Tab-separated table of C-alpha atoms in Angstrom:
chain	number	residue	atom	x	y	z
D	10	MET	CA	-73.670	-43.765	-1.128
D	11	ASP	CA	-74.010	-39.978	-0.955
D	12	SER	CA	-75.990	-38.546	-3.750
D	13	LYS	CA	-74.297	-35.045	-3.744
D	14	PHE	CA	-70.775	-34.309	-4.776
D	15	ASN	CA	-69.918	-31.855	-1.894
D	16	LEU	CA	-66.245	-31.004	-1.641
D	17	PHE	CA	-66.779	-29.519	1.750
D	18	SER	CA	-68.081	-32.725	3.202
D	19	PHE	CA	-65.792	-35.005	5.207
D	20	SER	CA	-68.133	-38.107	5.369
D	21	GLY	CA	-68.829	-41.147	3.221
D	22	ARG	CA	-67.194	-41.193	-0.241
D	23	MET	CA	-65.918	-37.503	0.332
D	24	ARG	CA	-63.950	-38.531	3.310
D	25	VAL	CA	-62.344	-41.387	1.158
D	26	LEU	CA	-61.517	-38.756	-1.539
D	27	HIS	CA	-59.978	-36.253	0.913
D	28	LEU	CA	-57.870	-38.774	2.678
D	29	SER	CA	-56.713	-40.286	-0.592
D	30	TRP	CA	-55.509	-37.009	-2.068
D	31	ILE	CA	-53.843	-36.073	1.211
D	32	ALA	CA	-51.935	-39.448	1.155
D	33	PHE	CA	-51.009	-38.789	-2.392
D	34	PHE	CA	-50.005	-35.245	-1.585
D	35	VAL	CA	-47.624	-36.539	1.086
D	36	THR	CA	-46.056	-39.044	-1.351
D	37	PHE	CA	-45.254	-36.212	-3.731
D	38	VAL	CA	-43.751	-34.010	-0.924
D	39	VAL	CA	-41.516	-36.985	-0.123
D	40	TRP	CA	-40.806	-37.985	-3.674
D	41	PHE	CA	-39.649	-34.459	-4.630
D	42	ASN	CA	-38.173	-33.345	-1.371
D	43	ALA	CA	-34.703	-33.118	-2.959
D	44	ALA	CA	-35.427	-31.228	-6.174
D	45	PRO	CA	-35.550	-27.791	-4.557
D	46	LEU	CA	-32.699	-28.487	-2.179
D	47	LEU	CA	-30.181	-29.738	-4.808
D	48	GLY	CA	-28.074	-26.615	-4.445
D	49	PRO	CA	-27.306	-26.857	-0.788
D	50	ILE	CA	-27.037	-30.786	-1.056
D	51	ALA	CA	-24.474	-30.482	-3.736
D	52	ALA	CA	-22.579	-27.793	-1.826
D	53	SER	CA	-22.770	-29.710	1.435
D	54	LEU	CA	-21.529	-33.027	-0.031
D	55	GLY	CA	-19.365	-31.614	-2.988
D	56	LEU	CA	-21.467	-33.197	-5.783
D	57	SER	CA	-20.808	-32.459	-9.444
D	58	LYS	CA	-23.488	-31.251	-11.825
D	59	GLU	CA	-23.468	-34.700	-13.542
D	60	GLU	CA	-24.063	-36.434	-10.134
D	61	VAL	CA	-26.924	-34.003	-9.352
D	62	LYS	CA	-28.633	-34.808	-12.636
D	63	THR	CA	-28.171	-38.497	-12.042
D	64	LEU	CA	-29.989	-38.138	-8.650
D	65	LEU	CA	-32.967	-36.641	-10.664
D	66	ILE	CA	-33.075	-39.700	-12.904
D	67	LEU	CA	-32.670	-42.162	-10.002
D	68	ASN	CA	-35.555	-40.483	-8.243
D	69	VAL	CA	-38.080	-41.730	-10.991
D	70	ALA	CA	-36.508	-44.944	-12.077
D	71	LEU	CA	-37.752	-47.505	-9.601
D	72	THR	CA	-41.256	-46.052	-9.949
D	73	ILE	CA	-41.561	-47.781	-13.337
D	74	PRO	CA	-41.654	-51.373	-12.017
D	75	ALA	CA	-43.120	-50.241	-8.655
D	76	ARG	CA	-46.308	-48.898	-10.266
D	77	VAL	CA	-46.799	-52.188	-12.081
D	78	ILE	CA	-46.253	-54.188	-8.930
D	79	ILE	CA	-48.322	-51.939	-6.700
D	80	GLY	CA	-51.123	-52.013	-9.211
D	81	MET	CA	-51.265	-55.836	-9.014
D	82	VAL	CA	-50.887	-55.890	-5.199
D	83	THR	CA	-53.726	-53.228	-4.962
D	84	ASP	CA	-56.080	-55.366	-7.072
D	85	ALA	CA	-55.407	-58.425	-4.962
D	86	TYR	CA	-55.272	-56.995	-1.403
D	87	GLY	CA	-57.149	-53.717	-1.493
D	88	PRO	CA	-56.110	-50.092	-1.432
D	89	ARG	CA	-56.375	-49.442	2.353
D	90	ARG	CA	-53.655	-51.996	3.420
D	91	VAL	CA	-51.464	-51.305	0.283
D	92	TYR	CA	-51.434	-47.552	0.653
D	93	THR	CA	-50.659	-47.743	4.399
D	94	ALA	CA	-47.829	-50.255	3.912
D	95	LEU	CA	-46.275	-48.170	1.083
D	96	LEU	CA	-46.250	-44.890	3.157
D	97	LEU	CA	-44.743	-46.720	6.176
D	98	PHE	CA	-42.032	-48.387	4.107
D	99	CYS	CA	-40.973	-45.309	2.157
D	100	SER	CA	-40.445	-43.298	5.174
D	101	LEU	CA	-37.256	-45.400	5.649
D	102	PRO	CA	-35.285	-44.385	2.569
D	103	CYS	CA	-36.534	-40.753	3.166
D	104	PHE	CA	-34.746	-40.723	6.586
D	105	ALA	CA	-31.769	-42.440	4.984
D	106	PHE	CA	-31.471	-39.699	2.389
D	107	ALA	CA	-31.457	-37.094	5.113
D	108	LEU	CA	-28.642	-38.915	6.916
D	109	ALA	CA	-26.487	-39.634	3.820
D	110	ASP	CA	-22.875	-38.561	3.756
D	111	ASP	CA	-21.825	-39.212	0.072
D	112	PHE	CA	-23.126	-39.542	-3.364
D	113	ALA	CA	-23.404	-43.259	-3.233
D	114	GLU	CA	-25.562	-43.159	-0.126
D	115	LEU	CA	-27.715	-40.350	-1.598
D	116	ALA	CA	-28.103	-42.395	-4.844
D	117	ALA	CA	-29.242	-45.589	-3.116
D	118	ALA	CA	-31.755	-43.772	-1.006
D	119	ARG	CA	-32.996	-41.714	-3.961
D	120	PHE	CA	-33.490	-44.896	-5.931
D	121	LEU	CA	-35.442	-46.544	-3.309
D	122	LEU	CA	-37.603	-43.424	-2.771
D	123	GLY	CA	-38.820	-43.888	-6.217
D	124	PHE	CA	-41.082	-46.550	-4.950
D	125	ILE	CA	-43.278	-43.939	-3.266
D	126	GLY	CA	-44.316	-42.660	-6.566
D	127	ALA	CA	-46.454	-45.793	-6.940
D	128	GLY	CA	-48.873	-44.554	-4.297
D	129	PHE	CA	-50.814	-42.696	-7.077
D	130	VAL	CA	-51.953	-46.111	-8.446
D	131	VAL	CA	-53.562	-47.142	-5.205
D	132	GLY	CA	-55.801	-44.071	-5.064
D	133	ILE	CA	-57.080	-44.548	-8.705
D	134	ARG	CA	-58.536	-47.818	-7.699
D	135	ILE	CA	-60.147	-46.694	-4.482
D	136	ILE	CA	-61.707	-43.537	-6.071
D	137	GLY	CA	-62.944	-45.843	-8.894
D	138	GLU	CA	-64.747	-47.968	-6.278
D	139	TRP	CA	-66.500	-45.021	-4.572
D	140	PHE	CA	-67.634	-42.719	-7.354
D	141	PRO	CA	-69.929	-43.358	-10.368
D	142	ALA	CA	-68.792	-42.833	-14.053
D	143	ARG	CA	-70.589	-39.492	-14.309
D	144	GLU	CA	-68.400	-38.048	-11.580
D	145	LEU	CA	-65.269	-40.174	-11.875
D	146	GLY	CA	-63.234	-37.865	-13.987
D	147	THR	CA	-63.874	-35.024	-11.526
D	148	ALA	CA	-63.086	-37.123	-8.459
D	149	GLU	CA	-59.921	-38.732	-10.016
D	150	GLY	CA	-58.869	-35.163	-11.231
D	151	ILE	CA	-59.146	-33.799	-7.628
D	152	TYR	CA	-57.306	-36.782	-6.341
D	153	GLY	CA	-54.471	-36.529	-8.851
D	154	GLY	CA	-54.394	-32.802	-8.995
D	155	TRP	CA	-54.378	-31.850	-5.361
D	156	GLY	CA	-52.166	-34.717	-4.611
D	157	ASN	CA	-49.657	-33.678	-7.329
D	158	PHE	CA	-49.590	-30.263	-5.665
D	159	GLY	CA	-47.266	-31.913	-3.170
D	160	SER	CA	-44.406	-31.240	-5.532
D	161	ALA	CA	-45.158	-27.593	-5.564
D	162	ALA	CA	-45.476	-27.646	-1.758
D	163	ALA	CA	-42.193	-29.222	-1.544
D	164	ALA	CA	-40.584	-26.644	-3.876
D	165	PHE	CA	-42.101	-23.768	-2.035
D	166	CYS	CA	-41.769	-24.856	1.617
D	167	LEU	CA	-38.664	-27.073	1.988
D	168	PRO	CA	-36.103	-24.380	0.974
D	169	LEU	CA	-37.712	-22.115	3.549
D	170	LEU	CA	-37.624	-24.842	6.171
D	171	ALA	CA	-33.928	-25.383	5.256
D	172	LEU	CA	-33.094	-21.786	5.601
D	173	TRP	CA	-34.952	-21.679	8.894
D	174	PHE	CA	-33.012	-24.422	10.343
D	175	GLY	CA	-29.867	-23.004	8.831
D	176	GLY	CA	-26.334	-24.281	8.536
D	177	ASP	CA	-24.964	-26.989	6.219
D	178	ASP	CA	-27.478	-29.476	7.689
D	179	GLY	CA	-30.661	-27.412	7.119
D	180	TRP	CA	-31.639	-29.557	4.125
D	181	ARG	CA	-31.300	-32.742	6.278
D	182	TYR	CA	-33.889	-31.468	8.774
D	183	ALA	CA	-36.312	-30.377	5.984
D	184	VAL	CA	-36.065	-33.817	4.314
D	185	GLY	CA	-36.448	-35.582	7.520
D	186	LEU	CA	-39.613	-33.755	8.458
D	187	SER	CA	-41.200	-34.964	5.144
D	188	GLY	CA	-40.552	-38.492	6.417
D	189	VAL	CA	-42.382	-37.802	9.657
D	190	LEU	CA	-45.259	-36.495	7.419
D	191	CYS	CA	-45.226	-39.787	5.687
D	192	LEU	CA	-45.733	-41.743	8.950
D	193	ALA	CA	-48.638	-39.562	9.918
D	194	ALA	CA	-50.335	-39.948	6.551
D	195	ALA	CA	-50.023	-43.759	6.818
D	196	LEU	CA	-51.966	-43.722	10.134
D	197	ALA	CA	-54.624	-41.385	8.944
D	198	PHE	CA	-55.303	-43.378	5.836
D	199	TYR	CA	-55.478	-46.777	7.535
D	200	LEU	CA	-57.992	-45.462	10.225
D	201	GLY	CA	-60.150	-43.400	7.935
D	202	VAL	CA	-60.991	-45.346	4.722
D	203	ARG	CA	-62.685	-48.566	3.569
D	204	ASP	CA	-61.920	-50.304	0.220
D	205	THR	CA	-65.452	-50.110	-1.082
D	206	PRO	CA	-68.852	-48.631	-0.002
D	207	LYS	CA	-70.885	-50.723	2.326
D	208	GLY	CA	-72.511	-53.481	0.340
D	209	SER	CA	-70.393	-53.270	-2.646
D	210	THR	CA	-68.137	-56.161	-4.149
D	211	TYR	CA	-64.346	-55.674	-4.419
D	212	PHE	CA	-63.766	-57.488	-7.714
D	213	LYS	CA	-60.323	-59.168	-7.872
D	214	PRO	CA	-58.422	-60.488	-10.821
D	215	LYS	CA	-59.035	-64.048	-11.748
D	216	GLN	CA	-55.283	-64.795	-11.891
D	217	SER	CA	-52.302	-63.131	-10.416
D	218	GLY	CA	-48.845	-62.545	-11.776
D	219	ALA	CA	-49.746	-60.559	-14.996
D	220	MET	CA	-52.462	-58.520	-16.547
D	221	GLU	CA	-55.341	-60.460	-18.077
D	222	VAL	CA	-56.255	-59.603	-21.718
D	223	THR	CA	-59.107	-60.970	-23.806
D	224	SER	CA	-57.823	-61.568	-27.355
D	225	LYS	CA	-54.630	-62.877	-28.967
D	226	GLY	CA	-54.020	-59.555	-30.622
D	227	ASP	CA	-54.218	-57.759	-27.261
D	228	LEU	CA	-51.780	-60.299	-25.869
D	229	LEU	CA	-49.232	-59.378	-28.484
D	230	LEU	CA	-49.844	-55.661	-27.854
D	231	LEU	CA	-49.376	-56.092	-24.058
D	232	CYS	CA	-46.103	-57.782	-24.725
D	233	ILE	CA	-45.001	-55.044	-26.964
D	234	MET	CA	-45.990	-52.424	-24.530
D	235	LYS	CA	-43.774	-54.014	-21.813
D	236	LEU	CA	-40.674	-53.405	-23.848
D	237	PRO	CA	-40.205	-49.609	-23.368
D	238	MET	CA	-40.350	-49.994	-19.599
D	239	TYR	CA	-37.318	-52.391	-19.636
D	240	ALA	CA	-35.621	-50.430	-22.286
D	241	THR	CA	-35.862	-47.356	-19.958
D	242	LEU	CA	-34.250	-49.282	-16.994
D	243	LEU	CA	-31.471	-50.390	-19.579
D	244	LEU	CA	-31.090	-46.740	-20.413
D	245	LEU	CA	-30.560	-45.961	-16.700
D	246	CYS	CA	-27.939	-48.667	-16.586
D	247	TRP	CA	-25.961	-46.890	-19.291
D	248	LYS	CA	-26.399	-43.681	-17.458
D	249	LEU	CA	-24.760	-45.188	-14.291
D	250	SER	CA	-22.015	-47.001	-16.348
D	251	PRO	CA	-18.451	-45.810	-16.896
D	252	SER	CA	-19.711	-44.206	-20.044
D	253	GLY	CA	-22.170	-42.117	-17.976
D	254	VAL	CA	-21.420	-40.954	-14.474
D	255	GLY	CA	-19.376	-44.015	-13.468
D	256	LEU	CA	-21.493	-44.854	-10.318
D	257	LEU	CA	-21.351	-48.601	-11.520
D	258	GLY	CA	-18.366	-50.556	-12.968
D	259	ASP	CA	-18.568	-52.638	-16.122
D	260	PHE	CA	-19.147	-55.810	-14.216
D	261	SER	CA	-22.073	-54.415	-12.184
D	262	VAL	CA	-23.603	-52.880	-15.288
D	263	ASN	CA	-23.495	-56.243	-17.101
D	264	LEU	CA	-25.042	-57.827	-14.022
D	265	CYS	CA	-27.839	-55.356	-13.998
D	266	VAL	CA	-28.407	-55.906	-17.735
D	267	ALA	CA	-28.501	-59.689	-17.361
D	268	PHE	CA	-30.903	-59.373	-14.526
D	269	LEU	CA	-33.263	-57.035	-16.425
D	270	LEU	CA	-33.276	-59.321	-19.403
D	271	THR	CA	-34.020	-62.328	-17.151
D	272	VAL	CA	-36.829	-60.569	-15.422
D	273	LEU	CA	-38.257	-59.578	-18.920
D	274	ILE	CA	-38.262	-63.130	-19.979
D	275	VAL	CA	-39.911	-64.223	-16.801
D	276	ASP	CA	-42.494	-61.483	-17.125
D	277	LEU	CA	-43.366	-62.378	-20.656
D	278	ALA	CA	-43.636	-66.138	-19.612
D	279	LEU	CA	-46.058	-65.175	-16.742
D	280	THR	CA	-48.047	-63.023	-19.113
D	281	PHE	CA	-48.403	-66.063	-21.405
D	282	ARG	CA	-49.310	-68.454	-18.611
D	283	VAL	CA	-52.025	-66.020	-17.242
D	284	ASN	CA	-53.457	-65.650	-20.765
D	285	ARG	CA	-52.997	-69.093	-22.252
D	286	LYS	CA	-56.611	-69.894	-22.276
D	287	LEU	CA	-56.936	-67.546	-25.200
D	288	PHE	CA	-55.461	-70.267	-27.414
D	289	SER	CA	-57.934	-72.901	-26.352
D	290	GLU	CA	-61.290	-71.130	-25.622
D	291	ALA	CA	-63.016	-67.838	-26.407
D	292	VAL	CA	-63.676	-65.144	-23.813
D	293	PRO	CA	-67.376	-64.397	-23.458
D	294	GLU	CA	-68.295	-61.242	-25.334
D	295	PHE	CA	-69.580	-59.556	-22.127
D	296	GLU	CA	-66.203	-60.047	-20.393
D	297	ARG	CA	-64.014	-58.609	-23.202
D	298	TYR	CA	-62.200	-55.304	-23.093
D	299	SER	CA	-59.853	-53.631	-25.557
D	300	PHE	CA	-56.188	-53.389	-24.418
D	301	LYS	CA	-55.744	-50.814	-27.364
D	302	GLN	CA	-57.439	-48.354	-24.887
D	303	VAL	CA	-54.711	-48.959	-22.347
D	304	ALA	CA	-51.951	-48.669	-24.932
D	305	VAL	CA	-53.125	-45.287	-26.134
D	306	LEU	CA	-53.468	-43.915	-22.558
D	307	ASN	CA	-49.892	-45.212	-21.847
D	308	VAL	CA	-48.479	-43.125	-24.742
D	309	LEU	CA	-50.469	-40.048	-23.602
D	310	TYR	CA	-49.235	-40.360	-20.028
D	311	PHE	CA	-45.702	-40.771	-21.246
D	312	SER	CA	-45.953	-37.247	-22.649
D	313	THR	CA	-48.057	-35.619	-19.951
D	314	PHE	CA	-46.944	-36.986	-16.593
D	315	GLY	CA	-43.524	-38.002	-17.911
D	316	SER	CA	-42.883	-34.303	-18.852
D	317	GLU	CA	-44.321	-33.043	-15.569
D	318	LEU	CA	-41.922	-35.202	-13.539
D	319	ALA	CA	-38.904	-34.164	-15.699
D	320	VAL	CA	-39.873	-30.484	-15.803
D	321	VAL	CA	-40.628	-30.261	-11.897
D	322	SER	CA	-37.190	-31.832	-11.383
D	323	MET	CA	-35.183	-29.513	-13.572
D	324	LEU	CA	-37.167	-26.136	-13.305
D	325	PRO	CA	-35.685	-24.762	-10.164
D	326	LEU	CA	-32.170	-25.212	-11.573
D	327	PHE	CA	-33.294	-23.820	-14.985
D	328	PHE	CA	-34.694	-20.592	-13.361
D	329	THR	CA	-31.482	-20.339	-11.249
D	330	GLU	CA	-29.207	-20.666	-14.315
D	331	THR	CA	-31.449	-18.623	-16.835
D	332	PHE	CA	-32.502	-15.695	-14.577
D	333	GLY	CA	-29.807	-15.823	-11.869
D	334	LEU	CA	-32.346	-16.479	-8.932
D	335	GLY	CA	-31.390	-17.663	-5.429
D	336	LEU	CA	-32.382	-20.983	-3.952
D	337	ALA	CA	-35.662	-19.854	-2.225
D	338	GLU	CA	-36.635	-17.644	-5.224
D	339	ALA	CA	-36.052	-20.263	-7.810
D	340	GLY	CA	-37.980	-22.860	-5.763
D	341	MET	CA	-40.979	-20.548	-5.449
D	342	VAL	CA	-40.888	-19.488	-9.059
D	343	ALA	CA	-40.550	-23.068	-10.269
D	344	SER	CA	-43.521	-24.238	-7.988
D	345	SER	CA	-45.796	-22.230	-10.448
D	346	TYR	CA	-45.672	-25.187	-12.833
D	347	ALA	CA	-46.877	-27.760	-10.209
D	348	PHE	CA	-49.232	-25.101	-8.658
D	349	MET	CA	-51.551	-25.400	-11.596
D	350	ASN	CA	-52.354	-28.937	-10.419
D	351	LEU	CA	-54.767	-27.577	-7.940
D	352	MET	CA	-57.151	-26.516	-10.833
D	353	SER	CA	-55.875	-28.188	-13.970
D	354	ARG	CA	-56.097	-31.778	-13.334
D	355	PRO	CA	-59.459	-31.567	-11.701
D	356	GLY	CA	-60.559	-29.396	-14.677
D	357	GLY	CA	-59.336	-31.997	-17.162
D	358	GLY	CA	-61.424	-34.670	-15.355
D	359	LEU	CA	-64.493	-32.323	-15.252
D	360	LEU	CA	-64.162	-31.576	-18.920
D	361	SER	CA	-63.968	-35.235	-19.738
D	362	ASP	CA	-67.077	-35.977	-17.709
D	363	ARG	CA	-68.960	-33.178	-19.572
D	364	PHE	CA	-67.665	-33.398	-23.103
D	365	GLY	CA	-66.241	-36.954	-23.627
D	366	ARG	CA	-62.935	-38.613	-22.961
D	367	LYS	CA	-61.507	-38.623	-26.443
D	368	SER	CA	-62.401	-35.176	-27.687
D	369	VAL	CA	-61.021	-33.533	-24.560
D	370	LEU	CA	-57.792	-35.613	-24.830
D	371	LEU	CA	-57.365	-34.359	-28.434
D	372	ILE	CA	-57.536	-30.733	-27.431
D	373	LEU	CA	-55.355	-30.934	-24.281
D	374	THR	CA	-52.715	-33.008	-26.111
D	375	ALA	CA	-52.485	-30.438	-28.832
D	376	GLY	CA	-52.239	-27.659	-26.381
D	377	LEU	CA	-49.402	-29.501	-24.548
D	378	ALA	CA	-47.419	-29.705	-27.788
D	379	VAL	CA	-47.771	-25.942	-28.372
D	380	GLY	CA	-46.922	-25.168	-24.710
D	381	TYR	CA	-43.578	-26.994	-24.755
D	382	PHE	CA	-42.706	-25.430	-28.112
D	383	THR	CA	-43.126	-21.993	-26.462
D	384	LEU	CA	-41.061	-22.966	-23.342
D	385	ALA	CA	-38.255	-23.836	-25.692
D	386	GLN	CA	-38.052	-20.277	-26.740
D	387	ILE	CA	-37.459	-18.902	-23.084
D	388	ASN	CA	-33.991	-17.368	-22.530
D	389	SER	CA	-32.509	-14.735	-20.192
D	390	GLY	CA	-33.820	-11.897	-22.446
D	391	TRP	CA	-37.396	-12.733	-21.479
D	392	PRO	CA	-39.070	-10.804	-18.562
D	393	LEU	CA	-39.293	-13.265	-15.673
D	394	ALA	CA	-43.012	-12.610	-15.282
D	395	LEU	CA	-43.652	-13.665	-18.955
D	396	ALA	CA	-41.561	-16.823	-18.496
D	397	VAL	CA	-43.717	-17.744	-15.434
D	398	VAL	CA	-46.880	-17.126	-17.383
D	399	ALA	CA	-45.696	-19.345	-20.253
D	400	VAL	CA	-44.740	-22.180	-17.704
D	401	MET	CA	-48.120	-21.957	-16.037
D	402	ALA	CA	-49.967	-21.972	-19.460
D	403	CYS	CA	-48.113	-24.964	-20.565
D	404	SER	CA	-48.653	-26.780	-17.271
D	405	PHE	CA	-52.425	-26.369	-17.563
D	406	PHE	CA	-52.417	-28.448	-20.690
D	407	VAL	CA	-50.020	-31.012	-19.194
D	408	GLN	CA	-51.998	-31.567	-16.025
D	409	ALA	CA	-55.491	-31.291	-17.474
D	410	GLY	CA	-54.206	-33.979	-19.897
D	411	GLU	CA	-53.156	-36.157	-16.913
D	412	GLY	CA	-56.720	-35.641	-15.428
D	413	ALA	CA	-58.333	-36.593	-18.720
D	414	VAL	CA	-56.219	-39.791	-19.016
D	415	PHE	CA	-57.151	-41.028	-15.649
D	416	ALA	CA	-60.815	-40.115	-16.216
D	417	ALA	CA	-60.709	-42.932	-18.762
D	418	VAL	CA	-58.486	-45.472	-16.882
D	419	PRO	CA	-61.085	-46.808	-14.402
D	420	LEU	CA	-63.632	-47.138	-17.150
D	421	ILE	CA	-61.836	-50.017	-19.002
D	422	LYS	CA	-61.984	-53.006	-16.667
D	423	ARG	CA	-62.980	-52.691	-12.964
D	424	ARG	CA	-61.118	-55.620	-11.539
D	425	LEU	CA	-57.910	-54.705	-13.407
D	426	THR	CA	-58.015	-51.024	-12.544
D	427	GLY	CA	-55.080	-51.075	-10.350
D	428	GLN	CA	-52.905	-52.968	-12.952
D	429	ILE	CA	-54.112	-50.708	-15.802
D	430	ALA	CA	-53.431	-47.660	-13.671
D	431	GLY	CA	-50.066	-49.184	-12.733
D	432	MET	CA	-49.045	-49.597	-16.349
D	433	THR	CA	-50.223	-46.271	-17.479
D	434	GLY	CA	-48.649	-44.618	-14.499
D	435	ALA	CA	-45.421	-46.512	-15.201
D	436	TYR	CA	-45.353	-45.035	-18.648
D	437	GLY	CA	-45.349	-41.609	-17.028
D	438	ASN	CA	-42.117	-42.619	-15.380
D	439	VAL	CA	-40.801	-44.123	-18.544
D	440	GLY	CA	-41.263	-40.605	-20.011
D	441	ALA	CA	-39.703	-38.991	-16.906
D	442	VAL	CA	-36.516	-41.156	-17.139
D	443	PHE	CA	-36.297	-40.670	-21.012
D	444	PHE	CA	-36.755	-36.876	-20.805
D	445	LEU	CA	-34.391	-36.468	-17.826
D	446	THR	CA	-31.742	-38.512	-19.526
D	447	LEU	CA	-32.204	-36.403	-22.559
D	448	TYR	CA	-31.921	-33.286	-20.446
D	449	SER	CA	-28.537	-34.581	-19.145
D	450	ILE	CA	-27.076	-34.786	-22.585
D	451	VAL	CA	-28.746	-32.040	-24.849
D	452	SER	CA	-29.591	-28.406	-24.482
D	453	VAL	CA	-32.721	-27.205	-22.676
D	454	GLU	CA	-34.249	-26.075	-25.885
D	455	ALA	CA	-33.814	-29.612	-27.441
D	456	PHE	CA	-35.313	-31.037	-24.217
D	457	PHE	CA	-38.523	-29.079	-24.595
D	458	TYR	CA	-38.729	-29.775	-28.283
D	459	ALA	CA	-38.550	-33.445	-27.640
D	460	ILE	CA	-41.473	-33.309	-25.314
D	461	ALA	CA	-43.574	-31.317	-27.793
D	462	ALA	CA	-42.658	-34.050	-30.418
D	463	SER	CA	-43.941	-36.829	-28.094
D	464	ALA	CA	-47.238	-34.917	-27.749
D	465	LEU	CA	-47.683	-34.864	-31.526
D	466	PHE	CA	-47.063	-38.624	-31.565
D	467	GLY	CA	-49.760	-38.916	-28.896
D	468	LEU	CA	-52.221	-37.167	-31.105
D	469	ILE	CA	-51.641	-39.722	-33.856
D	470	CYS	CA	-52.282	-42.604	-31.277
D	471	LEU	CA	-55.461	-40.904	-30.081
D	472	THR	CA	-57.070	-41.621	-33.366
D	473	PHE	CA	-57.161	-45.316	-32.461
D	474	MET	CA	-58.953	-44.750	-29.111
D	475	ALA	CA	-62.657	-45.304	-28.699
D	476	GLU	CA	-64.928	-43.252	-26.482
D	477	PRO	CA	-66.060	-45.375	-23.384
D	478	LYS	CA	-69.804	-46.060	-23.531
D	479	GLY	CA	-72.353	-48.515	-22.312
D	480	HIS	CA	-71.346	-50.858	-19.460
D	481	MET	CA	-68.514	-53.162	-18.431
D	482	ALA	CA	-69.356	-56.474	-16.951
D	483	GLU	CA	-67.704	-58.028	-13.826
D	484	VAL	CA	-68.170	-61.479	-12.384
D	485	ASP	CA	-67.914	-62.168	-8.643
D	486	ALA	CA	-66.627	-65.264	-6.911
D	487	ASP	CA	-70.154	-66.842	-6.897
D	488	GLY	CA	-70.599	-66.329	-10.718
D	489	LYS	CA	-72.926	-63.340	-10.406
D	490	VAL	CA	-72.622	-60.834	-13.203
D	491	THR	CA	-72.685	-57.069	-12.370
D	492	LEU	CA	-72.935	-54.445	-15.054
D	493	ILE	CA	-71.072	-51.151	-14.289
D	494	SER	CA	-71.848	-48.025	-16.268
D	495	VAL	CA	-68.994	-46.389	-18.096
D	496	GLY	CA	-70.808	-43.536	-19.807
């Protein structure tokens, strides 16, 4: 493995890093290709404001189970095949969205496109395989930050493309081109990466179907942490019911609720089956890990990435309504929030590598709370430039916090990294659906205040987190124990 961290290199582990963030960048372009085009889409198809806000929620809903599923599949089959397949599959609903003729078709395509948000999880595992602990935060931060910039690129470029194509169908061509980009990224990733460095072992979970834990207390906590994910999907059912936007009838809503409750029961049963040995034999000390670490990171990602997804989705409309900006102008100004990903998320990872995971998370989470409290004060009386500065300052703490969270995720249990990243990532989407639903029923000020309050709760949870140190142990198929440094 290369000994020097050289961003300008495109060989060895640096090639894996660059192709991974490019693939992730494309997933975010596709995932958020509608947000900056909602104005012309609504005008073209006659959508109501409530239907537009529903599309924003649908865009992030499926990513909740998708990240958990993709995390398991990645751990079992390896990042190279999984990322490639995900990009190929998600190009299809992207093209379907570009061809949609009414709200129902838009909603179905948007819902399926939420699956592409799971791509993030795949890269977390492959970066964890290629970089040592002392550089892991920086590498994961670059992967996440530069990839997340795809939402800013979408906000900046797609309205310009739509205007360039012109006419009522300009938005369709812009969205369709992002699907073509998805196909190209799939090919490049498949041809350009390996799952591990030459000679390294790819550790897989001992059992499939659910996450392994190493104590009875952790098993209870794992089951508890599953509940908000299902509660969020039930919240979405309510939003689509006759009490919400009326996309689904009472019978369909009841059917969805029954299905979700059945899946929850099956999920809990599988979790118990995978971990039933905890009731008959003790897990060797060297193989144990603390699920409490995962739970704390879940809560933090709820506030950080959850708020980013929600704010990126609503910010172009917010600037349009607050400052009277046009389509292209609002998209460009709103992209300032996601633009900070280029520096903030790698910065959060780098700070974590240098000064410790827990202490950096404490500072960044506190800054996030202050940042959103400030955004709640923005109104039409503010100078536009000052509003943009406030948005960028807030986004620094949000995205640096995301980098710090995933600087810790790969240091918990190597063979479960995909599943841990999947669950933590899913909590980001739980936050997004929660905040976007809140946005659809309360004032913008209350929306920002709620995010600030969630960050304060995250600060409390952080007191229970332990700083990663020492080594984690993994056992291969032949019984050989490998110690992996985590600090």
